[in-house]
Amino acid sequence: MSEDVMPKDRSASRTTRRTFLKSTGVAGAIGVTGVSGCLQNLGGTGNATINVLGWATFENVWDKIEEKVDADLELSTVTSTEPMFTQWNSGQNTEFDVTMPNNNYMPKFIDADLVAPLQKDVVTNWDNIYDRYKELAETQAGKDGTIYGVPQRFGWDTYAYDSREVPDHEEDLSMMFNEEYSGSIGSFTQHTKAIGHAALALGYQDAFEGRRVTLSDEQLNNVKEKLIDQSDHVAAYYAAPSQIKEMFTGGDIHLGHSYRFVTAQLKMEGNDWIEMAVPKQGALTWFEAAVVSKESDNKEKAWEVVDAIIDPEVVGEWLAESGFASTNSQTAASLEGDKGQYIDVDPSRVESMIPYKEIENEDAWVSAWEEVRT
Amino acid sequence: MATKGSDERVRERVRKSLSSPRSQISLTIGPATAWLLLFVLLPMLFLVAVSFTTTDQYFNIIWEPTLANYEDLLFRNGLAFWEAPFVKSLYLSYAIAGATTVTTLIVSFPVAYLLARRSGPFVKVTLFMLLVPFFSVFIVRMYAWLKIFGNNGAANNVLLNLGIVSAPLGVFDYGLIPTIVALTHAFVPYMLLTLYASLDGVDFSLVEAARDLGAGRITAFKDVVVPLISSGVITGSIFVFVPALGAYLAPQFLARGQFLMIGQMIVERVYTGYSIGYGSTMAMFIAIAVVITIAILYRISGLNEFVQQ
């Protein structure tokens, strides 16, 4: 049956309904299109969306941060600083609002003009940051008097030892070269860490002053020779925290480089025998600096996210459980009982820490390290 | 009817166009050629181009041709060629890949020979049983070896608990041997299946004929079987040697950083310093080294003549 012979009123009725549905659809589409510009930075809840390129470990505390800032947070995770820089530097700084590189990468972010100046009025927790890390923020996360990054988590690296096998001793980085422990010494595999610690052991503290670490050719050669001698006694070179734990608990090493948070985690897991040395030469420290993209459309909200990242109420318990230290001096006090024992860092200890920095002649360091390893 | 006629014409046109030699070549080797161009040749050309560049402090490639990477790789800091870390690592990688190839051959040959001489369900079941472990993820197998080796690994613990040894055996400690064992285990299927396919085509009555004519077991094997399966041995060896040369996970897990194979060296360079140009130069050397090795193997085995025939 064709439409021509259909009753007129019925046909009209159908036409009207179709027209209505079509009109509604078109109006809806126009409406959505029209307001989409306004909504582009709003998530499904109507809150601003802040895109963060951050560390995978932050997944554990992300809901709390989201709740605190009242925004929709989209977390993309990475496991090292390099992709944070390379992704932002290749144009993705327009897609992300916040990232959290290690301190030694901060000068690159600043020099590449990727980050926005700190809004201290938004980051209310700034005042509680340890003075030492405020200073480091000025020198490493800042330039020409402007600060761009907020130190959030920190840790330090030095050597740890199994106190059942290594008796009490004067804690000195030269222990890493003690032939008495040949075959049970572990070393970092990263050139920055291995060469950095060896340089400190050899007394080249001066090299760590200034904006970059600068070892002269002669100093670097001496470090290389020292590390080549050491390589005969090293049982393992490692980088992953899990490897360090496995090597210590398995008894494969009795003395070796370690991250402070790994040692703290080992202690929390009941391994009372592990000790983190406090060497007289000092310890190399790292911190993560939370930064906001210069291209962010929601800078204020993004700085609120950064503020939440260093807020004891938000991240305190999580940091305490993970063994990382907080740059916020109030974090330990905010925790009940002895929960804060691994976060509570002696301020004098913090003062003596030597920060990792960009390396002046990094290719030479990498080359020297390859010679050691081959 | 008119529609039917036009369908016929279309069909005829398609048939004609498909029957031309050019179309046939396009349809048969076209997709493979396009694949190779896009995913092998172009990346290789990019690799070559990047190997002649360096990167700036922001990790951007500086597109100015330079030999700096090559010079640094081969003649670093006045070191003799053979003392350059890269060259030492290349030797080591060759040695490990060579040892892996030999061990996979030794492990695989008796099994492949046995399977080729048998038939029926035994072959199918045995092959399946041999291949079952390889259905698991590679990294999981590496973790398994990690737990087996080491001073306090399962191997040493079993020996200690049985009272066979009084102290952990150094042979089970992480380093060269665990790496070769893990690589052998990883690549056995490539060698086994290639050898089995090769041996399966051998007419073993020729061996019996040689024995009847007075040849000893070894002579019959050497003069009859080996020439017939040499192409299989060479192919299997290439399948094992090439991936073993660029191995990363096995040495990373089981050498505990005590040595650096080429694959690890590339990763460290690119990962820690983002030296893409340097990494590309090293990768170039691996590609060249592999091509030379295959050419030599083909030359030795006379396989090039076989291919030409």
XYZ file of C-alpha atoms in Angstrom:
683
model
C 0.000 0.000 0.000
C 1.424 3.341 -0.996
C 1.130 6.486 1.127
C -1.110 8.053 -1.494
C -4.097 5.966 -0.429
C -3.597 6.307 3.320
C -6.190 8.296 5.288
C -5.120 11.908 5.268
C -5.501 12.570 8.994
C -3.451 9.508 9.923
C -0.751 10.472 7.513
C -0.703 13.945 8.931
C -0.503 12.586 12.421
C 2.513 10.442 11.530
C 4.149 13.321 9.784
C 3.672 15.487 12.811
C 5.210 12.927 15.126
C 8.202 12.451 12.826
C 8.623 16.174 12.493
C 8.491 16.527 16.238
C 11.117 13.851 16.784
C 13.318 15.278 14.060
C 12.966 18.770 15.449
C 13.775 17.591 18.933
C 16.848 15.756 17.689
C 18.076 18.720 15.686
C 17.407 21.107 18.564
C 19.232 18.773 20.935
C 22.182 18.509 18.596
C 22.306 22.267 18.137
C 22.057 22.730 21.873
C 24.850 20.297 22.620
C 27.041 21.780 19.903
C 26.326 25.268 21.096
C 27.335 24.675 24.653
C 30.100 22.219 23.940
C 32.615 25.015 23.897
C 31.612 25.936 27.390
C 31.633 22.325 28.513
C 34.900 21.258 26.999
C 36.709 21.556 30.296
C 33.931 20.050 32.320
C 33.520 16.384 33.014
C 30.332 14.428 33.391
C 29.824 15.790 36.894
C 30.043 19.381 35.759
C 33.442 19.799 37.450
C 36.569 20.963 35.719
C 38.699 18.169 34.286
C 42.361 18.243 35.186
C 44.606 15.956 33.166
C 47.621 14.744 35.060
C 50.651 12.897 33.747
C 51.903 11.306 36.919
C 53.538 8.419 38.655
C 51.721 5.096 38.616
C 51.939 4.881 42.403
C 49.565 7.849 42.705
C 46.689 5.626 41.586
C 46.419 4.529 45.225
C 45.509 7.979 46.454
C 43.839 9.483 43.413
C 40.261 9.299 44.687
C 41.225 11.270 47.795
C 42.896 13.989 45.740
C 39.878 14.152 43.438
C 37.559 14.488 46.418
C 39.697 17.234 47.956
C 39.854 19.449 44.884
C 36.322 18.821 43.671
C 37.426 18.236 40.095
C 37.468 15.341 37.672
C 41.030 14.129 37.522
C 42.298 12.094 34.609
C 45.546 10.364 35.536
C 47.850 9.027 32.822
C 50.705 7.139 34.396
C 54.364 6.746 33.591
C 57.196 5.041 35.448
C 60.015 7.487 34.802
C 60.601 11.193 34.307
C 61.905 11.018 30.732
C 58.468 10.439 29.153
C 57.037 13.296 31.203
C 59.483 15.643 29.558
C 59.486 14.128 26.074
C 55.681 13.988 25.935
C 55.273 17.565 27.103
C 58.079 18.813 24.912
C 56.527 17.168 21.847
C 53.339 19.200 22.244
C 51.345 17.206 24.778
C 51.689 19.987 27.333
C 48.475 21.282 25.779
C 46.702 18.052 26.734
C 47.928 17.855 30.317
C 47.543 20.326 33.152
C 49.884 18.822 35.744
C 52.938 16.598 35.788
C 55.502 15.747 38.445
C 59.069 15.357 37.153
C 62.122 14.595 39.242
C 64.154 17.574 40.377
C 67.023 16.924 37.959
C 64.625 17.353 35.032
C 63.112 20.608 36.260
C 65.684 22.860 34.514
C 64.738 21.223 31.206
C 61.050 21.940 31.762
C 61.812 25.552 32.656
C 64.284 26.152 29.836
C 61.861 24.626 27.323
C 59.213 27.100 28.542
C 56.702 24.359 29.331
C 55.619 25.290 32.852
C 53.695 28.068 34.547
C 54.956 30.081 37.553
C 53.843 28.848 40.958
C 50.692 30.460 42.405
C 51.611 30.436 46.085
C 48.233 31.890 47.027
C 46.564 28.693 45.781
C 49.145 26.259 47.158
C 48.400 26.912 50.807
C 50.582 24.036 51.984
C 53.662 25.751 50.565
C 54.474 27.346 53.916
C 54.794 23.921 55.571
C 57.406 22.610 53.167
C 60.829 21.992 54.761
C 63.060 25.030 54.282
C 65.665 22.881 52.576
C 63.170 21.857 49.879
C 61.970 25.447 49.497
C 65.595 26.370 48.802
C 65.904 23.501 46.361
C 62.679 24.602 44.676
C 64.247 28.008 44.137
C 67.470 26.630 42.705
C 66.281 23.545 40.842
C 62.587 24.189 40.205
C 63.054 27.883 39.668
C 64.882 30.391 37.514
C 65.633 34.099 37.900
C 63.694 34.288 41.153
C 60.543 32.608 39.812
C 59.517 29.206 41.171
C 57.772 26.793 38.827
C 57.504 23.547 40.798
C 56.347 22.419 44.229
C 58.435 19.691 45.893
C 56.048 16.913 46.913
C 57.596 13.501 47.725
C 61.248 13.015 48.366
C 63.674 10.307 49.180
C 67.363 9.745 49.328
C 69.748 7.102 48.112
C 72.769 5.728 49.829
C 73.837 2.254 50.917
C 71.894 -0.137 53.090
C 73.249 -3.170 54.866
C 72.196 -6.368 56.533
C 73.187 -5.769 60.167
C 73.448 -9.548 60.766
C 76.288 -9.770 58.257
C 77.808 -6.301 58.379
C 78.705 -5.235 61.917
C 78.407 -1.707 63.270
C 80.852 0.509 61.460
C 81.587 4.111 60.728
C 79.058 4.781 58.014
C 81.046 5.849 55.015
C 80.435 5.460 51.279
C 83.841 3.781 50.980
C 82.135 0.682 52.445
C 80.771 0.122 48.943
C 84.342 -0.621 47.863
C 85.250 -2.834 50.825
C 86.700 -6.062 49.440
C 85.746 -7.838 52.640
C 82.229 -7.982 51.211
C 83.300 -9.073 47.747
C 80.526 -10.988 46.022
C 77.826 -9.632 48.275
C 77.812 -5.989 47.213
C 74.961 -4.565 45.154
C 75.133 -1.411 43.076
C 72.723 0.861 41.285
C 72.744 0.381 37.535
C 71.916 4.016 36.703
C 75.003 6.015 35.778
C 73.723 9.104 37.607
C 73.470 7.214 40.878
C 76.483 4.894 40.636
C 78.909 7.579 39.471
C 77.364 10.166 41.802
C 77.900 8.020 44.885
C 81.410 7.023 43.844
C 82.263 10.689 43.302
C 81.061 11.492 46.819
C 83.079 8.576 48.195
C 86.155 10.038 46.520
C 85.454 13.411 48.121
C 84.280 15.291 45.049
C 81.481 17.111 46.920
C 82.371 20.354 45.108
C 81.129 18.847 41.865
C 77.589 18.925 43.219
C 77.519 22.648 43.828
C 75.987 24.911 41.193
C 73.044 24.308 38.914
C 74.596 21.200 37.314
C 76.863 18.417 38.571
C 80.262 18.949 37.027
C 83.060 16.403 37.295
C 86.316 17.293 35.573
C 87.783 14.782 33.104
C 90.365 13.760 35.695
C 87.755 13.321 38.415
C 85.519 11.316 36.103
C 88.455 9.124 35.123
C 89.279 8.479 38.788
C 85.662 7.587 39.474
C 85.637 5.242 36.495
C 88.785 3.442 37.659
C 87.325 3.104 41.145
C 84.134 1.616 39.742
C 86.016 -0.744 37.435
C 87.922 -2.049 40.490
C 84.646 -2.369 42.349
C 82.968 -4.331 39.542
C 84.943 -7.481 40.433
C 83.233 -7.495 43.822
C 79.703 -6.591 42.763
C 77.141 -9.390 42.860
C 74.446 -7.449 41.061
C 73.629 -4.149 39.423
C 70.011 -3.159 39.821
C 67.503 -0.352 39.506
C 64.087 -1.779 40.333
C 63.005 -1.547 43.993
C 61.699 -5.118 43.830
C 65.148 -6.344 42.787
C 66.804 -4.614 45.732
C 64.333 -6.156 48.160
C 64.737 -9.565 46.590
C 68.539 -9.408 46.685
C 68.654 -8.362 50.342
C 65.977 -10.746 51.603
C 67.355 -13.616 49.506
C 70.801 -13.109 51.032
C 72.403 -12.475 47.634
C 73.798 -9.173 48.868
C 74.658 -7.939 52.350
C 75.604 -4.410 51.460
C 74.431 -2.278 48.584
C 72.884 0.872 47.232
C 69.266 1.319 48.118
C 66.460 3.789 47.924
C 65.330 5.030 51.294
C 61.701 4.034 50.643
C 62.788 0.486 49.816
C 64.635 0.194 53.100
C 61.594 1.620 54.908
C 59.341 -0.890 53.173
C 61.670 -3.746 54.129
C 61.506 -2.645 57.752
C 57.709 -2.358 57.599
C 57.630 -5.921 56.277
C 59.401 -7.079 59.429
C 63.011 -7.173 58.266
C 64.479 -5.433 61.293
C 68.001 -6.351 60.240
C 68.073 -3.898 57.331
C 69.768 -0.588 58.083
C 70.036 2.504 55.922
C 73.422 4.105 56.415
C 73.919 7.766 57.185
C 77.292 8.195 55.485
C 79.474 11.072 56.498
C 79.697 12.239 52.866
C 75.930 12.871 52.799
C 73.184 11.232 50.788
C 71.953 12.049 47.334
C 68.370 13.208 47.441
C 65.658 13.440 44.845
C 62.304 15.085 44.975
C 59.399 15.275 42.634
C 58.271 18.758 41.710
C 54.625 19.124 40.774
C 54.269 21.575 37.910
C 51.416 23.124 35.944
C 51.511 23.434 32.186
C 51.924 26.889 30.771
C 49.199 25.939 28.290
C 46.675 24.812 30.910
C 43.218 26.383 30.678
C 42.597 25.632 34.355
C 45.759 26.810 36.029
C 44.157 27.687 39.329
C 42.380 24.348 39.624
C 45.594 22.629 38.564
C 47.513 24.339 41.398
C 44.745 23.185 43.753
C 45.545 19.629 42.648
C 49.212 20.274 43.403
C 48.239 21.619 46.818
C 46.259 18.446 47.516
C 49.252 16.330 46.511
C 51.232 17.764 49.441
C 48.305 17.924 51.852
C 48.951 15.678 54.901
C 45.276 14.803 55.215
C 45.171 13.590 51.629
C 48.468 11.804 51.152
C 49.826 11.309 54.691
C 48.721 7.723 55.302
C 49.564 6.613 51.804
C 53.086 8.078 52.034
C 53.568 6.494 55.438
C 52.632 3.086 54.064
C 54.763 3.416 50.948
C 57.922 4.559 52.706
C 58.297 7.816 50.805
C 59.054 10.973 52.704
C 56.864 14.051 52.455
C 58.282 17.497 51.836
C 55.489 18.784 54.055
C 56.955 19.067 57.562
C 53.475 18.634 59.089
C 52.767 15.235 57.539
C 54.302 13.054 60.256
C 52.519 14.981 63.012
C 49.185 14.547 61.253
C 49.362 10.765 61.546
C 48.186 8.819 64.574
C 50.436 6.686 66.752
C 53.692 5.544 65.178
C 52.301 5.621 61.663
C 54.481 8.574 60.818
C 57.783 7.059 61.979
C 59.116 6.599 58.442
C 57.987 10.030 57.334
C 59.380 11.868 60.327
C 62.736 12.966 58.987
C 65.200 14.771 61.206
C 65.399 18.334 59.801
C 69.183 18.364 60.307
C 69.320 15.265 58.113
C 67.317 17.022 55.465
C 69.738 19.963 55.575
C 72.721 17.732 54.777
C 71.221 16.187 51.679
C 72.832 16.702 48.297
C 70.340 16.934 45.448
C 70.615 15.069 42.169
C 71.049 17.584 39.396
C 71.396 17.803 35.664
C 74.815 16.592 34.621
C 77.110 18.954 32.757
C 78.900 16.331 30.648
C 76.375 13.518 30.758
C 77.594 11.782 27.590
C 80.994 11.383 29.230
C 79.305 9.905 32.309
C 77.354 7.426 30.192
C 80.483 6.475 28.271
C 82.466 5.985 31.474
C 79.682 3.881 32.930
C 79.579 1.697 29.800
C 83.309 1.115 30.190
C 82.729 0.000 33.760
C 79.915 -2.340 32.770
C 81.712 -3.970 29.843
C 18.380 -8.825 -19.127
C 20.195 -5.584 -19.571
C 21.456 -5.872 -15.983
C 22.618 -9.412 -16.601
C 24.506 -8.232 -19.688
C 26.249 -5.463 -17.827
C 27.172 -7.895 -14.989
C 28.726 -10.157 -17.591
C 30.701 -7.261 -18.995
C 31.962 -6.302 -15.552
C 32.873 -9.899 -14.842
C 34.704 -10.148 -18.139
C 36.582 -6.941 -17.454
C 37.626 -8.124 -14.000
C 38.654 -11.522 -15.395
C 40.747 -9.828 -18.073
C 42.391 -7.431 -15.699
C 43.171 -10.240 -13.256
C 44.646 -12.432 -15.937
C 47.271 -9.876 -16.927
C 50.740 -10.706 -15.527
C 50.997 -7.293 -13.909
C 47.747 -7.790 -11.979
C 48.735 -11.264 -10.906
C 52.049 -10.011 -9.574
C 50.305 -7.113 -7.814
C 47.814 -9.426 -6.154
C 50.284 -12.076 -5.086
C 53.372 -10.218 -3.947
C 51.831 -6.758 -3.718
C 50.570 -6.911 -0.123
C 53.800 -8.484 1.116
C 55.858 -5.892 -0.733
C 53.783 -3.056 0.679
C 54.160 -4.551 4.166
C 57.923 -4.844 3.780
C 58.200 -1.328 2.412
C 56.131 0.222 5.165
C 57.258 -1.768 8.155
C 60.780 -2.944 7.296
C 62.390 -0.768 4.656
C 61.089 2.637 5.758
C 61.910 2.055 9.466
C 65.354 0.809 8.411
C 65.918 3.937 6.335
C 64.793 6.058 9.278
C 67.186 4.109 11.515
C 70.049 4.754 9.100
C 69.189 8.466 8.876
C 68.893 8.889 12.641
C 72.188 7.077 13.212
C 73.900 10.062 11.561
C 72.290 12.589 13.900
C 72.564 13.697 17.508
C 70.033 15.104 19.969
C 69.952 18.432 21.766
C 69.434 18.986 25.493
C 65.664 18.778 24.987
C 66.048 15.378 23.275
C 65.114 16.755 19.855
C 66.912 15.224 16.901
C 69.372 17.617 15.239
C 69.053 16.843 11.542
C 72.666 17.613 10.659
C 74.653 14.647 9.331
C 77.501 13.657 11.625
C 79.739 10.649 12.139
C 80.007 11.378 15.865
C 78.030 8.321 16.937
C 80.089 5.966 14.790
C 83.365 7.485 15.938
C 82.348 7.306 19.575
C 81.174 3.722 19.252
C 84.317 2.423 17.651
C 87.097 4.695 18.846
C 86.032 6.073 22.181
C 88.404 8.221 24.231
C 91.426 6.946 22.375
C 90.633 3.341 23.268
C 91.746 0.697 20.801
C 88.922 -0.557 18.570
C 88.708 -3.884 20.391
C 88.605 -2.152 23.781
C 85.623 0.077 22.969
C 82.677 -0.864 25.221
C 80.410 -1.324 22.236
C 82.808 -3.688 20.483
C 83.321 -5.675 23.695
C 79.582 -5.891 24.103
C 79.236 -6.988 20.482
C 81.797 -9.796 21.003
C 79.996 -10.897 24.108
C 76.602 -10.832 22.401
C 78.021 -12.891 19.521
C 79.520 -15.377 21.958
C 76.278 -15.739 23.908
C 74.156 -15.981 20.750
C 76.608 -18.527 19.307
C 76.593 -20.621 22.476
C 72.799 -20.465 22.563
C 72.592 -21.626 18.951
C 74.903 -24.564 19.627
C 73.060 -25.611 22.784
C 69.644 -25.391 21.107
C 71.003 -27.550 18.289
C 72.389 -30.099 20.747
C 69.137 -30.192 22.722
C 66.820 -30.224 19.723
C 68.529 -32.616 17.355
C 68.017 -35.923 19.240
C 64.352 -35.076 19.834
C 63.774 -34.037 16.220
C 65.560 -37.188 15.009
C 63.453 -39.423 17.245
C 60.248 -37.727 16.128
C 61.217 -38.017 12.464
C 61.830 -41.764 12.833
C 58.522 -42.361 14.564
C 54.988 -41.748 13.380
C 51.424 -41.688 14.658
C 50.034 -40.250 17.885
C 53.415 -40.495 19.637
C 54.792 -37.716 17.458
C 51.772 -35.476 17.923
C 51.603 -35.968 21.687
C 55.354 -35.518 22.157
C 55.427 -32.366 20.026
C 52.474 -30.961 21.935
C 54.069 -31.769 25.290
C 57.315 -30.150 24.190
C 55.571 -27.004 23.055
C 53.169 -26.581 25.994
C 55.651 -24.567 28.116
C 56.005 -22.086 25.277
C 52.342 -21.170 25.414
C 53.232 -19.181 28.547
C 54.362 -15.560 28.415
C 58.101 -15.082 27.884
C 58.569 -12.848 30.905
C 56.896 -15.413 33.157
C 59.422 -18.010 32.022
C 62.217 -15.573 32.820
C 60.815 -15.132 36.335
C 60.763 -18.911 36.668
C 64.463 -19.106 35.778
C 65.132 -16.260 38.180
C 63.759 -18.386 40.997
C 65.633 -21.500 39.883
C 69.058 -19.844 39.643
C 70.910 -17.723 42.183
C 72.855 -18.590 45.304
C 69.594 -19.090 47.134
C 67.622 -20.312 44.162
C 65.679 -23.539 43.867
C 68.518 -25.454 42.169
C 71.030 -24.761 44.919
C 68.451 -25.272 47.662
C 67.501 -28.705 46.352
C 71.139 -29.783 46.220
C 71.811 -28.366 49.689
C 68.723 -29.975 51.217
C 69.568 -33.351 49.696
C 73.048 -33.050 51.166
C 74.664 -33.386 47.739
C 76.598 -30.167 48.217
C 77.574 -28.336 51.377
C 77.647 -24.829 49.902
C 75.766 -23.173 47.033
C 77.285 -23.982 43.659
C 78.689 -20.996 41.800
C 77.544 -22.478 38.511
C 73.955 -21.711 39.484
C 74.728 -18.142 40.435
C 73.384 -15.413 38.167
C 75.529 -14.557 35.183
C 76.518 -16.127 31.901
C 75.312 -19.704 32.379
C 71.754 -18.857 33.509
C 71.463 -16.431 30.599
C 72.486 -19.062 28.049
C 70.207 -21.664 29.662
C 67.221 -19.290 29.592
C 67.877 -18.274 25.999
C 68.266 -21.921 24.977
C 64.983 -22.749 26.641
C 63.326 -19.786 24.928
C 64.509 -20.634 21.439
C 64.397 -24.440 21.392
C 61.025 -24.562 19.570
C 62.416 -22.625 16.597
C 65.280 -25.066 16.201
C 63.237 -28.159 17.026
C 60.444 -27.491 14.553
C 62.846 -26.506 11.773
C 64.985 -29.599 12.308
C 61.943 -31.849 12.554
C 60.569 -30.461 9.276
C 63.950 -31.053 7.675
C 64.495 -34.557 9.083
C 60.939 -35.570 8.269
C 61.774 -35.234 4.588
C 64.869 -37.437 4.791
C 64.598 -40.842 3.147
C 66.177 -43.000 5.864
C 66.487 -45.957 3.463
C 69.532 -44.064 2.140
C 71.153 -44.462 5.562
C 70.405 -48.185 5.489
C 71.864 -48.379 1.969
C 75.021 -46.615 3.161
C 75.295 -49.041 6.105
C 74.809 -52.001 3.721
C 77.658 -50.679 1.637
C 79.956 -50.700 4.663
C 79.637 -47.216 6.110
C 79.772 -46.955 9.896
C 76.986 -45.263 11.876
C 78.896 -41.990 12.168
C 80.031 -42.013 8.532
C 76.500 -42.748 7.305
C 75.140 -39.966 9.473
C 77.847 -37.519 8.409
C 77.772 -38.297 4.682
C 74.057 -38.966 4.194
C 71.933 -37.279 6.854
C 73.936 -34.104 7.488
C 74.006 -32.918 3.855
C 70.292 -33.544 3.569
C 69.407 -31.507 6.633
C 72.061 -28.789 6.389
C 69.536 -26.261 5.075
C 67.307 -26.997 8.089
C 70.220 -26.614 10.487
C 71.209 -23.303 8.933
C 67.645 -21.984 8.956
C 67.109 -23.092 12.561
C 70.412 -21.531 13.556
C 69.415 -18.209 12.016
C 66.053 -18.353 13.784
C 67.883 -18.787 17.088
C 71.025 -16.717 16.557
C 69.392 -13.496 15.378
C 66.961 -12.987 18.282
C 69.564 -14.247 20.770
C 72.011 -11.596 19.530
C 69.626 -8.805 20.449
C 68.308 -10.458 23.625
C 67.270 -8.100 26.373
C 64.993 -9.721 28.926
C 67.025 -12.863 29.619
C 70.316 -11.067 30.393
C 68.429 -8.319 32.209
C 66.854 -10.869 34.538
C 69.576 -13.450 34.850
C 72.890 -11.638 34.439
C 72.050 -9.235 37.245
C 73.808 -6.493 35.331
C 77.170 -8.269 35.446
C 77.552 -7.802 31.711
C 75.828 -5.828 29.004
C 74.585 -7.401 25.815
C 73.965 -5.121 22.849
C 70.214 -5.029 23.410
C 70.695 -3.849 26.978
C 73.251 -1.280 25.906
C 70.809 0.201 23.396
C 68.029 0.342 25.977
C 70.290 2.005 28.558
C 71.460 4.612 26.058
C 68.007 5.453 24.814
C 66.298 5.165 28.185
C 68.741 7.097 30.320
C 70.076 9.676 27.918
C 67.468 9.547 25.186
C 70.358 9.112 22.738
C 68.240 7.979 19.805
C 71.030 8.562 17.307
C 73.481 6.543 19.360
C 70.963 3.738 19.827
C 70.238 3.717 16.106
C 73.937 3.436 15.323
C 74.237 0.415 17.592
C 71.134 -1.127 16.019
C 72.680 -0.548 12.587
C 75.721 -2.552 13.620
C 73.517 -5.409 14.770
C 71.638 -5.403 11.460
C 74.892 -5.358 9.472
C 76.429 -8.035 11.667
C 73.385 -10.260 11.205
C 73.405 -9.846 7.416
C 77.118 -10.705 7.279
C 76.606 -13.747 9.506
C 73.741 -15.046 7.388
C 75.746 -14.496 4.201
C 78.682 -16.438 5.662
C 76.429 -19.272 6.827
C 74.794 -19.500 3.418
C 78.196 -19.494 1.770
C 79.533 -22.222 4.049
C 76.514 -24.447 3.611
C 76.282 -23.935 -0.134
C 72.675 -22.989 0.445
C 72.906 -20.157 -2.064
C 73.449 -22.728 -4.812
C 70.543 -24.725 -3.451
C 68.330 -21.632 -3.551
C 69.447 -20.778 -7.089
C 68.594 -24.289 -8.287
